[in-house]
Short mmCIF file of C-alpha atoms and ligand atoms in Angstrom, two decimals:
data_model
loop_
_atom_site.label_atom_id
_atom_site.label_comp_id
_atom_site.label_asym_id
_atom_site.label_seq_id
_atom_site.Cartn_x
_atom_site.Cartn_y
_atom_site.Cartn_z
CA UNK A 1 0.00 0.00 0.00
CA UNK A 2 1.39 3.40 -0.97
CA UNK A 3 -1.03 5.57 1.03
CA UNK A 4 -0.76 6.07 4.80
CA UNK A 5 -2.54 8.28 7.30
CA UNK A 6 -0.04 10.53 9.10
CA UNK A 7 -2.42 12.84 11.03
CA UNK A 8 -6.15 13.52 11.33
CA UNK A 9 -7.33 14.00 7.74
CA UNK A 10 -3.77 13.99 6.34
CA UNK A 11 -2.40 11.15 4.20
CA UNK A 12 0.94 10.51 2.50
CA UNK A 13 1.09 8.92 -0.94
CA UNK A 14 4.51 7.42 -1.67
CA UNK A 15 5.28 7.73 -5.37
CA UNK A 16 8.52 6.82 -7.13
CA UNK A 17 11.01 8.06 -4.48
CA UNK A 18 8.82 11.15 -3.92
CA UNK A 19 5.97 12.02 -1.56
CA UNK A 20 2.55 13.55 -2.13
CA UNK A 21 -0.02 14.53 0.48
CA UNK A 22 -3.79 14.42 0.66
CA UNK A 23 -5.78 16.71 2.97
CA UNK A 24 -9.34 15.60 3.70
CA UNK A 25 -12.43 17.56 4.65
CA UNK A 26 -15.46 15.25 4.51
CA UNK A 27 -15.75 14.13 0.89
CA UNK A 28 -13.38 16.78 -0.39
CA UNK A 29 -9.62 16.53 -0.83
CA UNK A 30 -6.62 18.73 -1.53
CA UNK A 31 -3.60 17.09 -3.18
CA UNK A 32 -0.14 18.54 -2.58
CA UNK A 33 2.21 17.65 -5.46
CA UNK A 34 1.72 15.04 -8.16
CA UNK A 35 4.79 12.76 -8.30
CA UNK A 36 6.37 11.66 -11.57
CA UNK A 37 4.53 11.33 -14.89
CA UNK A 38 4.37 7.58 -14.30
CA UNK A 39 2.80 7.95 -10.84
CA UNK A 40 -0.66 8.96 -12.16
CA UNK A 41 -2.24 5.51 -11.77
CA UNK A 42 -0.72 5.09 -8.32
CA UNK A 43 -2.28 8.40 -7.24
CA UNK A 44 -5.71 7.36 -8.53
CA UNK A 45 -5.46 3.96 -6.83
CA UNK A 46 -4.38 5.56 -3.55
CA UNK A 47 -7.35 7.93 -3.59
CA UNK A 48 -9.75 5.07 -4.32
CA UNK A 49 -8.15 2.98 -1.54
CA UNK A 50 -9.28 5.70 0.88
CA UNK A 51 -12.86 5.42 -0.41
CA UNK A 52 -12.61 8.62 -2.44
CA UNK A 53 -12.68 9.45 -6.15
CA UNK A 54 -10.11 11.57 -8.00
CA UNK A 55 -13.01 13.98 -8.69
CA UNK A 56 -13.13 14.69 -4.93
CA UNK A 57 -9.91 16.68 -5.26
CA UNK A 58 -10.80 20.36 -5.17
CA UNK A 59 -7.34 21.50 -6.28
CA UNK A 60 -3.75 20.33 -6.61
CA UNK A 61 -1.12 22.52 -4.92
CA UNK A 62 2.39 22.40 -6.28
CA UNK A 63 5.47 23.01 -4.10
CA UNK A 64 7.66 23.55 -7.16
CA UNK A 65 7.84 22.66 -10.83
CA UNK A 66 10.41 19.84 -10.87
CA UNK A 67 9.51 16.75 -12.90
CA UNK A 68 9.11 14.58 -9.79
CA UNK A 69 6.38 16.91 -8.42
CA UNK A 70 4.41 17.99 -11.52
CA UNK A 71 4.16 14.44 -12.93
CA UNK A 72 0.42 13.68 -12.93
CA UNK A 73 -0.89 17.26 -13.09
CA UNK A 74 -1.74 17.11 -16.79
CA UNK A 75 -3.35 13.67 -16.44
CA UNK A 76 -5.49 14.85 -13.50
CA UNK A 77 -6.50 17.99 -15.38
CA UNK A 78 -7.35 16.11 -18.58
CA UNK A 79 -9.41 13.38 -16.88
CA UNK A 80 -11.01 15.24 -13.97
CA UNK A 81 -10.60 18.95 -14.83
CA UNK A 82 -8.74 19.50 -11.55
CA UNK A 83 -7.34 23.01 -11.07
CA UNK A 84 -3.69 23.38 -10.05
CA UNK A 85 -2.06 26.27 -8.19
CA UNK A 86 1.41 27.35 -7.20
CA UNK A 87 3.20 30.62 -6.38
CA UNK A 88 3.15 33.39 -9.00
CA UNK A 89 6.94 33.06 -9.31
CA UNK A 90 6.73 29.32 -9.99
CA UNK A 91 3.95 29.50 -12.61
CA UNK A 92 6.26 30.33 -15.57
CA UNK A 93 8.64 27.58 -14.40
CA UNK A 94 5.73 25.11 -14.46
CA UNK A 95 4.70 26.43 -17.89
CA UNK A 96 8.19 25.49 -19.12
CA UNK A 97 9.21 29.10 -19.86
CA UNK A 98 12.54 28.51 -18.08
CA UNK A 99 14.30 25.70 -16.23
CA UNK A 100 15.82 25.53 -12.77
CA UNK A 101 16.51 21.85 -12.45
CA UNK A 102 19.25 19.25 -12.55
CA UNK A 103 19.85 18.06 -16.12
CA UNK A 104 20.19 14.40 -17.17
CA UNK A 105 23.94 15.15 -17.50
CA UNK A 106 24.06 16.36 -13.88
CA UNK A 107 22.61 13.02 -12.86
CA UNK A 108 24.82 10.92 -15.16
CA UNK A 109 27.95 12.51 -13.70
CA UNK A 110 26.87 11.30 -10.26
CA UNK A 111 26.04 7.69 -11.15
CA UNK A 112 28.89 6.49 -8.99
CA UNK A 113 27.15 4.27 -6.46
CA UNK A 114 24.57 1.53 -6.52
CA UNK A 115 21.81 3.57 -4.82
CA UNK A 116 22.05 6.41 -7.32
CA UNK A 117 22.17 4.05 -10.31
CA UNK A 118 19.08 2.15 -9.07
CA UNK A 119 17.26 5.46 -8.46
CA UNK A 120 18.13 6.71 -11.97
CA UNK A 121 16.65 3.50 -13.43
CA UNK A 122 13.45 3.88 -11.39
CA UNK A 123 12.90 7.53 -12.31
CA UNK A 124 13.66 6.89 -15.97
CA UNK A 125 10.92 4.22 -15.95
CA UNK A 126 8.58 6.73 -14.24
CA UNK A 127 9.06 9.31 -17.01
CA UNK A 128 12.15 11.09 -15.72
CA UNK A 129 13.44 12.01 -19.18
CA UNK A 130 10.16 13.39 -20.42
CA UNK A 131 9.48 17.13 -20.55
CA UNK A 132 6.21 17.87 -18.77
CA UNK A 133 5.09 21.52 -18.94
CA UNK A 134 1.82 22.31 -17.16
CA UNK A 135 -0.01 24.97 -19.22
CA UNK A 136 -3.15 25.06 -17.03
CA UNK A 137 -1.50 25.92 -13.69
CA UNK A 138 -2.38 29.28 -12.09
CA UNK A 139 -1.12 31.42 -9.22
CA UNK A 140 -2.92 30.99 -5.89
CA UNK A 141 -6.40 32.54 -6.16
CA UNK A 142 -6.06 34.37 -2.82
CA UNK A 143 -3.36 35.46 -0.39
CA UNK A 144 -3.00 33.74 2.97
CA UNK A 145 -4.82 30.50 3.90
CA UNK A 146 -6.43 28.83 0.90
CA UNK A 147 -10.14 28.03 0.92
CA UNK A 148 -9.48 24.33 0.30
CA UNK A 149 -9.62 21.16 2.43
CA UNK A 150 -6.99 21.46 5.19
CA UNK A 151 -6.83 25.26 4.75
CA UNK A 152 -3.18 25.08 3.65
CA UNK A 153 -1.16 28.28 4.03
CA UNK A 154 1.46 28.84 1.29
CA UNK A 155 4.87 29.66 2.78
CA UNK A 156 7.29 31.18 0.25
CA UNK A 157 10.61 29.32 0.58
CA UNK A 158 12.65 30.29 -2.49
CA UNK A 159 15.96 28.57 -3.09
CA UNK A 160 15.46 24.99 -4.26
CA UNK A 161 13.59 26.81 -7.04
CA UNK A 162 12.87 30.54 -7.18
CA UNK A 163 9.15 30.08 -6.54
CA UNK A 164 9.30 27.13 -4.14
CA UNK A 165 6.40 27.02 -1.67
CA UNK A 166 5.98 25.03 1.54
CA UNK A 167 2.45 24.54 2.91
CA UNK A 168 1.64 25.03 6.57
CA UNK A 169 -1.33 22.95 7.71
CA UNK A 170 -2.45 24.66 10.93
CA UNK A 171 -5.33 22.26 11.62
CA UNK A 172 -2.99 19.24 11.53
CA UNK A 173 -0.02 21.01 13.17
CA UNK A 174 2.01 19.99 10.14
CA UNK A 175 4.13 21.48 7.40
CA UNK A 176 4.71 20.11 3.91
CA UNK A 177 8.26 21.29 3.21
CA UNK A 178 8.55 20.19 -0.43
CA UNK A 179 12.20 19.98 -1.46
CA UNK A 180 13.38 22.83 0.78
CA UNK A 181 13.89 20.31 3.57
CA UNK A 182 13.81 16.54 3.04
CA UNK A 183 14.57 13.58 5.32
CA UNK A 184 16.23 11.22 2.82
CA UNK A 185 16.96 10.86 -0.88
CA UNK A 186 18.50 7.93 -2.81
CA UNK A 187 21.32 10.22 -4.05
CA UNK A 188 22.17 11.42 -0.52
CA UNK A 189 24.32 9.61 2.01
CA UNK A 190 22.82 11.61 4.89
CA UNK A 191 19.91 10.31 6.96
CA UNK A 192 17.46 12.62 8.70
CA UNK A 193 16.49 16.22 7.94
CA UNK A 194 18.70 17.80 5.26
CA UNK A 195 18.69 19.98 2.19
CA UNK A 196 18.83 17.96 -1.04
CA UNK A 197 22.25 17.45 -2.69
CA UNK A 198 23.39 20.82 -4.02
CA UNK A 199 23.07 19.94 -7.71
CA UNK A 200 19.30 19.67 -7.29
CA UNK A 201 19.03 23.20 -5.84
CA UNK A 202 18.83 26.33 -7.95
CA UNK A 203 20.29 28.26 -4.97
CA UNK A 204 21.46 26.28 -1.93
CA UNK A 205 22.30 29.28 0.35
CA UNK A 206 18.79 30.69 -0.27
CA UNK A 207 17.32 27.26 0.51
CA UNK A 208 19.11 27.25 3.89
CA UNK A 209 18.16 30.89 4.54
CA UNK A 210 14.51 29.89 4.12
CA UNK A 211 14.81 27.64 7.18
CA UNK A 212 14.37 30.76 9.33
CA UNK A 213 10.84 31.05 7.92
CA UNK A 214 10.09 27.36 8.41
CA UNK A 215 11.33 27.06 12.00
CA UNK A 216 9.04 29.85 13.21
CA UNK A 217 5.87 27.92 12.27
CA UNK A 218 3.89 25.87 14.78
CA UNK A 219 4.26 22.37 13.30
CA UNK A 220 5.04 19.14 15.14
CA UNK A 221 4.82 17.04 11.99
CA UNK A 222 7.13 17.57 9.01
CA UNK A 223 5.98 16.18 5.65
CA UNK A 224 8.98 16.30 3.29
CA UNK A 225 9.00 15.96 -0.48
CA UNK A 226 11.40 13.04 -0.12
CA UNK A 227 12.00 10.65 2.77
CA UNK A 228 9.95 9.64 5.80
CA UNK A 229 7.67 11.86 7.83
CA UNK A 230 9.49 13.60 10.72
CA UNK A 231 7.33 13.65 13.88
CA UNK A 232 9.70 15.65 16.14
CA UNK A 233 8.80 19.19 15.15
CA UNK A 234 9.93 21.60 12.48
CA UNK A 235 12.41 23.44 14.73
CA UNK A 236 14.31 20.19 15.46
CA UNK A 237 14.17 19.29 11.77
CA UNK A 238 15.62 22.67 10.79
CA UNK A 239 18.39 22.38 13.38
CA UNK A 240 19.36 18.94 12.00
CA UNK A 241 19.17 20.16 8.39
CA UNK A 242 21.45 23.11 9.18
CA UNK A 243 23.98 20.72 10.79
CA UNK A 244 23.80 18.38 7.81
CA UNK A 245 23.95 21.03 5.08
CA UNK A 246 27.75 21.42 4.97
CA UNK A 247 28.13 17.64 4.52
CA UNK A 248 25.67 17.37 1.64
CA UNK A 249 26.92 16.20 -1.71
CA UNK A 250 27.85 18.71 -4.41
ZN1 ZN B 301 12.81 19.50 -6.54
#
């Protein structure tokens, strides 16, 4: 099973080495991020396993426009007309107007250990080499808390990409940190809270600077874009990520 409850009305969907989150309010759902292109069926199955339908999703919120987070957005829009939102800065990135991501060559240069090679094979099978612009995505319709299940609050955390957004979930006492702060990644030798390896970040120092914003939020539960849920609070997670940052891979 790829879907797990992690708090009241909050569920994690584990895609291909990437996490997505469902927020529930009665019949209605919010989906945060959409995995790889090849994760679309897994997302639909996970939603149905919870007794819901993909049509129950009121909107998909995107943390940032990397291929492992935008994957199923076009599928979900085509089949269920689901709207998708992200920060105004990230919209042109999601449209494919510019790129702030690791290239296949960046990855190939780092295929030096078994974990990274196995990961590269998995993501290639999940559509990792496929361009995937999202023409229908829009900026958030309002400022502040969004009128969607879970009432997620967008938290600008530029760095990993220029328009990266974390989502504070006040009702659940949780924060979805996207790729600003993760707890594991197949290309990283570090365990626990950390920034991603530097080659994935558009701007690593800005990513770390954004931790000041994250640590001030009331959130016991950290829901990272990659790696397991961290139940020991965002301030502890940030402290560990700051310690780990200098040891992260270039
Ligand atoms: Zn990313």
